[in-house]
Short mmCIF file of C-alpha atoms and ligand atoms in Angstrom, two decimals:
data_model
loop_
_atom_site.label_atom_id
_atom_site.label_comp_id
_atom_site.label_asym_id
_atom_site.label_seq_id
_atom_site.Cartn_x
_atom_site.Cartn_y
_atom_site.Cartn_z
CA MET A 1 104.13 89.63 79.03
CA LEU A 2 105.72 87.39 81.64
CA ALA A 3 109.41 86.83 82.37
CA ALA A 4 110.47 84.20 84.88
CA ASN A 5 113.43 85.53 86.85
CA PRO A 6 116.36 83.08 86.65
CA ARG A 7 118.11 84.90 89.52
CA ALA A 8 115.32 84.34 92.09
CA THR A 9 116.51 82.35 95.10
CA ARG A 10 114.67 80.38 97.75
CA ALA A 11 117.26 80.42 100.51
CA SER A 12 116.53 82.17 103.80
CA TYR A 13 116.60 86.00 103.82
CA PRO A 14 120.21 87.03 103.12
CA ASP A 15 122.15 88.80 105.90
CA GLU A 16 123.40 91.53 103.54
CA LEU A 17 119.75 92.47 102.80
CA LYS A 18 118.81 92.25 106.47
CA ALA A 19 121.49 94.84 107.23
CA MET A 20 119.46 97.26 105.05
CA LEU A 21 115.79 96.31 105.67
CA SER A 22 114.72 94.19 108.63
CA ILE A 23 111.68 93.22 110.67
CA GLU A 24 113.32 94.82 113.70
CA LYS A 25 113.71 98.22 112.00
CA ALA A 26 110.19 97.89 110.52
CA ARG A 27 108.80 97.54 114.06
CA GLU A 28 110.35 100.86 115.06
CA SER A 29 109.00 102.62 111.94
CA ARG A 30 105.54 101.24 112.64
CA ALA A 31 105.59 102.46 116.24
CA TRP A 32 106.59 105.93 115.03
CA LEU A 33 103.85 106.03 112.40
CA ALA A 34 101.31 105.35 115.13
CA CYS A 35 102.16 108.86 116.44
CA TRP A 36 101.00 110.58 113.22
CA ASP A 37 97.38 111.70 113.07
CA LYS A 38 97.29 111.32 109.27
CA ILE A 39 97.54 107.52 109.60
CA SER A 40 94.60 105.38 110.65
CA PRO A 41 95.20 103.93 114.14
CA GLU A 42 93.76 100.61 112.97
CA ALA A 43 95.33 98.08 110.60
CA THR A 44 93.97 98.39 107.07
CA PRO A 45 91.42 95.68 106.17
CA LEU A 46 92.52 92.42 104.56
CA ARG A 47 89.45 91.65 102.46
CA GLU A 48 88.75 88.12 101.23
CA LEU A 49 87.06 87.88 97.81
CA PRO A 50 85.63 84.35 97.63
CA GLY A 51 83.39 85.12 94.64
CA LEU A 52 86.25 86.38 92.51
CA ALA A 53 88.46 83.46 93.60
CA ALA A 54 85.76 81.00 92.47
CA LYS A 55 85.31 82.83 89.18
CA LEU A 56 89.05 82.79 88.51
CA ALA A 57 89.33 79.18 89.74
CA VAL A 58 92.01 79.84 92.37
CA GLY A 59 92.04 78.82 96.03
CA GLY A 60 91.64 82.28 97.53
CA ILE A 61 92.20 85.99 97.00
CA GLY A 62 92.98 88.46 99.77
CA VAL A 63 93.18 92.21 99.15
CA LYS A 64 95.07 94.32 101.67
CA ASP A 65 93.18 97.57 101.26
CA GLU A 66 95.56 100.50 101.62
CA SER A 67 92.90 102.94 100.46
CA ALA A 68 91.87 102.96 104.13
CA ARG A 69 95.36 103.74 105.43
CA SER A 70 95.20 107.48 105.52
CA VAL A 71 93.34 110.62 104.50
CA LEU A 72 96.17 110.87 101.96
CA GLY A 73 94.61 107.95 100.10
CA SER A 74 97.54 105.62 99.51
CA PHE A 75 100.22 103.42 101.09
CA LYS A 76 102.77 106.16 100.28
CA ALA A 77 101.70 107.85 103.53
CA LEU A 78 103.87 105.23 105.28
CA GLY A 79 107.17 106.06 103.59
CA ALA A 80 107.91 109.79 103.45
CA PRO A 81 107.15 110.56 107.14
CA ILE A 82 109.54 107.85 108.32
CA ALA A 83 112.32 109.01 106.01
CA LEU A 84 111.77 112.60 107.13
CA VAL A 85 111.85 111.77 110.84
CA ARG A 86 114.99 109.65 110.45
CA LEU A 87 116.68 112.38 108.37
CA ILE A 88 115.93 115.08 110.94
CA ARG A 89 117.20 112.87 113.78
CA ARG A 90 120.44 112.28 111.83
CA LEU A 91 120.89 116.00 111.10
CA TRP A 92 120.35 117.14 114.72
CA PRO A 93 121.92 114.30 116.73
CA ALA A 94 122.58 116.45 119.76
CA HIS A 95 118.91 117.46 120.14
CA ASP A 96 117.65 113.97 120.95
CA LEU A 97 114.47 114.56 118.88
CA ASP A 98 111.81 111.94 119.59
CA ALA A 99 109.42 110.80 116.85
CA ARG A 100 106.30 111.52 118.90
CA GLY A 101 107.45 115.08 119.58
CA LEU A 102 108.21 115.58 115.89
CA PHE A 103 104.74 114.33 114.86
CA GLU A 104 103.17 116.55 117.51
CA GLY A 105 104.95 119.56 115.95
CA ARG A 106 106.94 120.27 119.11
CA TYR A 107 110.14 121.08 117.18
CA ARG A 108 108.62 123.47 114.65
CA SER A 109 110.83 126.39 115.67
CA LEU A 110 113.97 124.35 115.04
CA LEU A 111 112.71 123.30 111.59
CA THR A 112 111.23 126.53 110.12
CA HIS A 113 114.18 127.10 107.78
CA PHE A 114 114.68 123.44 106.93
CA THR A 115 113.50 122.58 103.38
CA VAL A 116 112.90 119.17 101.83
CA VAL A 117 112.35 118.55 98.12
CA SER A 118 111.24 115.61 96.01
CA ALA A 119 110.01 114.63 92.59
CA THR A 120 106.78 112.64 92.51
CA ASP A 121 104.10 110.99 90.39
CA GLY A 122 101.65 112.22 93.02
CA ASN A 123 101.35 109.99 96.05
CA HIS A 124 104.86 110.22 97.50
CA GLY A 125 104.79 114.00 97.10
CA LYS A 126 101.49 114.23 98.93
CA GLY A 127 102.88 112.10 101.77
CA LEU A 128 106.02 114.23 102.02
CA ALA A 129 104.11 117.53 101.88
CA ALA A 130 101.73 116.40 104.63
CA ALA A 131 104.56 115.10 106.83
CA ALA A 132 106.57 118.32 106.36
CA GLN A 133 103.51 120.39 107.26
CA THR A 134 102.95 118.35 110.43
CA LEU A 135 106.58 118.59 111.54
CA GLY A 136 106.86 122.27 110.60
CA CYS A 137 109.42 122.32 107.80
CA ARG A 138 109.24 123.64 104.21
CA CYS A 139 108.51 121.34 101.29
CA VAL A 140 109.09 121.78 97.54
CA ILE A 141 107.60 119.22 95.13
CA VAL A 142 108.79 118.85 91.53
CA LEU A 143 106.13 117.60 89.10
CA HIS A 144 106.67 116.29 85.57
CA ALA A 145 104.47 117.17 82.61
CA ASN A 146 102.07 114.22 82.96
CA VAL A 147 101.04 114.72 86.60
CA SER A 148 97.42 115.90 86.47
CA VAL A 149 96.28 119.26 87.84
CA GLU A 150 93.99 117.30 90.17
CA ARG A 151 97.01 115.56 91.72
CA GLU A 152 98.97 118.85 91.84
CA GLN A 153 96.18 120.55 93.81
CA ALA A 154 96.03 117.66 96.27
CA ILE A 155 99.74 118.12 97.03
CA ALA A 156 99.58 121.92 97.19
CA ALA A 157 96.72 121.59 99.72
CA TYR A 158 99.35 120.39 102.23
CA GLY A 159 101.37 123.60 101.87
CA ALA A 160 104.03 122.42 99.42
CA VAL A 161 105.57 124.79 96.87
CA ILE A 162 105.07 123.24 93.43
CA VAL A 163 107.71 123.36 90.69
CA ARG A 164 106.39 122.12 87.33
CA ILE A 165 108.83 120.92 84.64
CA ALA A 166 108.16 120.11 80.99
CA GLY A 167 109.97 116.75 81.04
CA SER A 168 109.42 113.20 82.35
CA TYR A 169 109.37 111.67 85.84
CA ASP A 170 113.06 110.82 85.59
CA GLU A 171 113.86 114.41 84.63
CA SER A 172 111.87 115.62 87.64
CA VAL A 173 114.05 113.42 89.87
CA ALA A 174 117.16 115.08 88.40
CA GLU A 175 115.61 118.54 88.83
CA ALA A 176 114.84 117.88 92.51
CA ALA A 177 118.48 116.85 93.05
CA ARG A 178 119.68 120.00 91.25
CA LEU A 179 117.42 122.31 93.28
CA ALA A 180 118.63 120.70 96.50
CA ALA A 181 122.30 121.16 95.55
CA VAL A 182 121.82 124.82 94.54
CA ASN A 183 119.67 125.84 97.54
CA GLY A 184 121.03 123.66 100.34
CA TRP A 185 117.75 121.71 100.57
CA HIS A 186 117.44 117.99 101.36
CA VAL A 187 116.05 115.50 98.86
CA VAL A 188 113.55 113.07 100.39
CA SER A 189 113.01 110.74 97.46
CA ASP A 190 111.37 107.33 97.24
CA THR A 191 113.84 106.27 94.55
CA SER A 192 117.58 105.77 94.95
CA TYR A 193 120.47 106.73 92.71
CA GLU A 194 124.25 106.57 92.96
CA GLY A 195 125.37 107.89 96.32
CA TYR A 196 121.76 108.33 97.54
CA GLU A 197 120.42 105.31 99.38
CA ASP A 198 119.75 106.05 103.06
CA ILE A 199 116.53 108.01 102.53
CA PRO A 200 114.88 105.66 99.98
CA ARG A 201 115.83 102.79 102.32
CA ASP A 202 113.96 104.51 105.15
CA VAL A 203 110.97 105.13 102.85
CA MET A 204 110.83 101.42 101.95
CA GLN A 205 111.16 100.44 105.61
CA GLY A 206 108.00 102.42 106.32
CA TYR A 207 106.10 100.35 103.73
CA ALA A 208 106.91 97.15 105.67
CA THR A 209 104.14 98.15 108.10
CA ILE A 210 101.74 96.66 105.53
CA ALA A 211 103.51 93.29 105.68
CA ALA A 212 103.65 93.34 109.49
CA GLU A 213 99.87 93.77 109.62
CA ILE A 214 99.31 91.01 107.06
CA VAL A 215 101.33 88.57 109.16
CA GLU A 216 99.23 89.48 112.22
CA GLN A 217 95.94 89.32 110.31
CA THR A 218 96.67 85.87 108.86
CA GLY A 219 98.35 84.47 111.97
CA GLY A 220 101.44 84.00 109.75
CA ARG A 221 99.47 81.58 107.51
CA GLY A 222 101.09 82.06 104.18
CA TYR A 223 99.84 82.96 100.76
CA THR A 224 101.30 81.00 97.85
CA HIS A 225 101.57 84.11 95.62
CA VAL A 226 101.92 87.83 96.29
CA PHE A 227 101.28 90.19 93.36
CA LEU A 228 103.01 93.56 93.79
CA GLN A 229 102.77 96.54 91.47
CA GLY A 230 106.03 98.21 90.51
CA GLY A 231 106.95 101.82 89.91
CA VAL A 232 110.62 102.22 90.85
CA GLY A 233 110.40 99.01 92.93
CA GLY A 234 110.21 100.45 96.45
CA LEU A 235 106.82 99.02 97.45
CA ALA A 236 107.84 95.56 96.27
CA ALA A 237 111.21 95.73 98.07
CA GLY A 238 109.60 96.91 101.32
CA LEU A 239 107.08 94.05 101.38
CA ILE A 240 109.32 91.33 100.01
CA SER A 241 112.04 92.08 102.58
CA TYR A 242 109.62 91.62 105.48
CA LEU A 243 107.78 88.56 104.16
CA TRP A 244 111.01 86.88 103.05
CA GLU A 245 112.62 87.41 106.45
CA PHE A 246 109.44 86.12 108.14
CA HIS A 247 108.83 83.03 105.96
CA GLY A 248 112.48 82.27 105.10
CA ALA A 249 113.02 79.58 102.46
CA HIS A 250 109.23 78.95 102.46
CA ARG A 251 108.50 82.46 101.29
CA PRO A 252 105.60 82.94 98.85
CA ARG A 253 106.13 83.41 95.16
CA PHE A 254 106.42 87.11 94.33
CA VAL A 255 105.13 88.47 91.01
CA VAL A 256 105.82 92.11 90.05
CA VAL A 257 103.37 93.85 87.70
CA GLU A 258 104.06 97.03 85.68
CA PRO A 259 102.44 99.01 82.87
CA GLN A 260 103.82 97.88 79.52
CA GLN A 261 104.96 101.44 78.71
CA ALA A 262 106.87 101.75 82.03
CA ASP A 263 108.55 98.35 82.25
CA CYS A 264 111.84 99.26 83.96
CA LEU A 265 111.69 96.35 86.43
CA TYR A 266 110.77 93.85 83.72
CA GLN A 267 113.70 95.13 81.64
CA SER A 268 115.97 94.91 84.69
CA ALA A 269 115.03 91.25 85.07
CA LEU A 270 115.97 90.59 81.45
CA ALA A 271 119.25 92.51 81.78
CA GLY A 272 120.21 91.21 85.25
CA ARG A 273 120.87 94.77 86.47
CA PRO A 274 118.84 97.98 87.02
CA ALA A 275 117.61 99.06 83.59
CA ARG A 276 115.43 101.68 81.91
CA ALA A 277 111.91 101.22 80.57
CA THR A 278 111.53 100.73 76.85
CA GLY A 279 108.15 102.46 76.36
CA SER A 280 106.73 105.97 76.55
CA VAL A 281 106.49 105.78 80.39
CA ASP A 282 103.08 107.44 80.20
CA SER A 283 100.33 105.30 81.71
CA VAL A 284 96.90 105.65 83.27
CA MET A 285 98.59 103.94 86.24
CA ALA A 286 100.22 107.26 87.22
CA GLY A 287 102.04 105.91 90.28
CA LEU A 288 103.70 103.21 88.21
CA ALA A 289 104.78 105.49 85.36
CA CYS A 290 108.49 105.34 86.17
CA GLY A 291 111.24 104.88 83.61
CA GLU A 292 114.15 103.99 85.89
CA THR A 293 114.56 101.25 88.45
CA SER A 294 115.65 102.20 91.97
CA PRO A 295 119.06 100.45 92.24
CA LEU A 296 118.55 99.95 95.98
CA ALA A 297 115.15 98.33 95.47
CA TRP A 298 116.68 96.14 92.77
CA LYS A 299 119.03 94.58 95.35
CA PHE A 300 115.89 93.03 96.90
CA LEU A 301 113.94 92.36 93.72
CA GLN A 302 116.66 90.53 91.80
CA PRO A 303 116.94 87.64 94.28
CA GLY A 304 113.38 87.92 95.63
CA VAL A 305 110.97 88.21 92.69
CA ASP A 306 110.03 85.04 90.82
CA ASP A 307 108.18 86.60 87.89
CA PHE A 308 107.98 90.01 86.28
CA MET A 309 105.08 90.92 84.02
CA THR A 310 103.52 93.85 82.18
CA ILE A 311 99.88 94.80 81.60
CA HIS A 312 97.95 97.26 79.43
CA ASP A 313 96.15 100.33 80.74
CA ASP A 314 92.80 98.76 79.78
CA ASP A 315 93.54 95.78 82.05
CA ALA A 316 93.86 98.19 84.99
CA VAL A 317 90.62 100.01 84.15
CA ASP A 318 88.74 96.67 83.91
CA ALA A 319 90.10 95.67 87.32
CA MET A 320 89.02 99.01 88.85
CA ARG A 321 85.46 98.36 87.66
CA LEU A 322 85.52 94.77 88.87
CA LEU A 323 86.57 95.73 92.40
CA ALA A 324 84.12 98.65 92.50
CA ALA A 325 81.23 96.39 91.44
CA GLY A 326 81.64 93.80 94.22
CA SER A 327 79.08 90.98 94.41
CA ASP A 328 76.89 89.13 96.91
CA THR A 329 80.01 87.51 98.34
CA ASP A 330 82.64 90.19 97.68
CA VAL A 331 82.67 93.64 99.25
CA PRO A 332 82.92 96.58 96.77
CA ILE A 333 86.38 98.21 96.94
CA VAL A 334 87.56 101.64 95.81
CA ALA A 335 90.85 100.98 94.05
CA GLY A 336 92.72 103.60 92.04
CA GLU A 337 94.53 103.17 88.74
CA SER A 338 97.82 101.98 90.28
CA GLY A 339 96.08 100.25 93.18
CA VAL A 340 94.55 97.56 90.98
CA ALA A 341 97.65 96.61 88.98
CA GLY A 342 98.25 93.43 90.99
CA LEU A 343 94.72 92.17 90.36
CA ALA A 344 94.94 93.16 86.70
CA GLY A 345 98.17 91.15 86.42
CA LEU A 346 96.58 88.11 88.04
CA ILE A 347 93.61 88.21 85.65
CA VAL A 348 95.89 88.60 82.61
CA LEU A 349 98.00 85.64 83.71
CA LEU A 350 95.01 83.39 84.34
CA ARG A 351 93.69 84.08 80.83
CA ASP A 352 96.77 82.31 79.42
CA ALA A 353 96.95 78.73 80.72
CA GLN A 354 100.60 78.34 79.76
CA ALA A 355 101.67 81.56 81.50
CA ALA A 356 99.58 80.70 84.57
CA GLY A 357 101.25 77.30 84.72
CA LYS A 358 104.68 78.90 84.47
CA ALA A 359 103.80 81.15 87.41
CA GLY A 360 102.66 78.11 89.40
CA LEU A 361 99.02 79.26 89.57
CA ASP A 362 96.35 76.59 90.03
CA GLY A 363 93.16 75.82 91.93
CA ALA A 364 95.04 75.65 95.24
CA SER A 365 96.81 79.02 94.92
CA ARG A 366 96.10 81.57 97.64
CA ILE A 367 96.83 85.01 96.29
CA LEU A 368 97.58 88.22 98.13
CA LEU A 369 96.99 91.55 96.38
CA ILE A 370 97.73 95.03 97.70
CA ASN A 371 95.28 97.77 96.77
CA THR A 372 97.88 100.52 97.11
CA GLU A 373 95.55 103.47 96.61
CA GLY A 374 91.95 104.59 96.68
CA ALA A 375 90.59 107.30 94.41
CA THR A 376 93.64 109.58 94.72
CA ALA A 377 92.47 111.40 91.57
CA PRO A 378 88.67 111.42 92.19
CA ALA A 379 87.62 112.91 88.84
CA THR A 380 89.75 110.37 86.92
CA TYR A 381 88.29 107.59 89.07
CA ARG A 382 84.72 108.66 88.30
CA GLU A 383 85.46 108.89 84.60
CA LEU A 384 87.14 105.45 84.42
CA VAL A 385 84.74 103.54 86.68
CA GLY A 386 81.54 105.37 85.72
CA GLU A 387 80.68 105.94 89.38
CA SER A 388 82.12 108.22 92.05
CA ALA A 389 84.28 106.85 94.84
CA GLU A 390 81.74 108.15 97.39
CA SER A 391 79.01 106.11 95.76
CA VAL A 392 81.16 102.95 95.79
CA LEU A 393 81.95 103.58 99.46
CA GLU A 394 78.23 103.88 100.20
CA ARG A 395 77.65 100.51 98.57
CA GLN A 396 80.61 99.15 100.55
CA ALA A 397 79.03 100.31 103.82
CA ALA A 398 75.64 98.82 102.82
CA TRP A 399 77.35 95.50 101.92
CA ARG A 400 79.05 95.42 105.32
CA ASP A 401 75.76 96.16 107.09
CA ARG A 402 74.13 93.25 105.25
CA ALA A 403 77.06 90.95 106.05
CA THR A 404 76.85 91.70 109.79
CA ALA A 405 73.00 91.69 109.98
C1 PLP B 1 99.41 103.85 94.29
C2 PLP B 1 100.80 103.38 94.01
N1 PLP B 1 101.03 102.06 93.94
C3 PLP B 1 102.26 101.59 93.70
C4 PLP B 1 103.34 102.44 93.50
C5 PLP B 1 104.69 101.86 93.20
O1 PLP B 1 105.63 102.09 94.21
P1 PLP B 1 107.18 102.11 93.88
O2 PLP B 1 107.44 103.29 93.00
O3 PLP B 1 107.83 102.22 95.21
O4 PLP B 1 107.49 100.83 93.17
C6 PLP B 1 103.14 103.82 93.56
C7 PLP B 1 104.24 104.76 93.38
O5 PLP B 1 104.08 105.97 93.40
C8 PLP B 1 101.83 104.31 93.83
O6 PLP B 1 101.57 105.63 93.92
#
């Protein structure tokens, strides 16, 4: 389903948004992230898929491949560490704590009794647990009933204490806030709620590193459309803020894609304010299975997103297989369930000529997709794709060898 957003604007990036998320602040976050050994020192690849573009009859498709960002497997590795570093610097202003020193673990003794807590669908929690372990503080992660054991173990491997609840993602967010209040811990969440905006803002600012690299990799040459998958809206807000500030009134058209069962952003677009999802909120796209919009992210999405759409779980699985397969012209890519949602949305739209027309898609469109995760749940990936991530990566390496021979 597609909903054109009547509140989208095409003016230059508004000053009130710039006061919250800006290219200048993104630059600082990016420099700090370069000090963390869990992040690749190189920019993630921006892979062109000419074969798929020809098949779909569009002008071009670029995939920014965040599966290569970090050993943590997803773009979420960019958000939690920045929010944690900024929080610690705010809490100990007199100590003049530098980001490099924090990432080198030089302030561990100061932080041993400092505890951070967050709810997660998986990827944010893994990022926070790993960052806390590096810096030397304690981390508690609250998981809802649908987070798989495989994802739980991946988080626990970074030393986090796991609290499992019977309820939904949104209930796990409330439980993290309760635990923090009772125990004097600090919530480091990727979603905002009333009275809690500074930390999710810092998380989203970390994501802008992806946009900064894209601008460098393309020499600022624009895409006509950017498809962004939505959970609570943080990824989309982080990228839109940067690209909107950079391109101004000539910004690309932004399309946000969600699972049909977890359509909180789509519903927000219809309501004109942050709204709840209407479905079960359970989806194979685990990272996007969120029932409530982040109100802070919505401040960016309401004026910045042109179209909101929903897809089925099967669309995501088909897109995972398509990217894994590759072709003579297109490199095979390992893309997880949530990572492929942008591509799945594009394919769904192009199947319906009227909807594609409404979204302004035609043979000249140059589309940017963000593969936000690799095989973050390897057993699920193997089951859905019918091939292990290692095997796809081997074919990827062989493809690259052929291309450079
Ligand atoms: C792989 C992946 N992609 C996209 C998203 C969506 O990000 P957000 O919740 O900030 O909208 C998530 C969220 O966890 C995710 O894990």
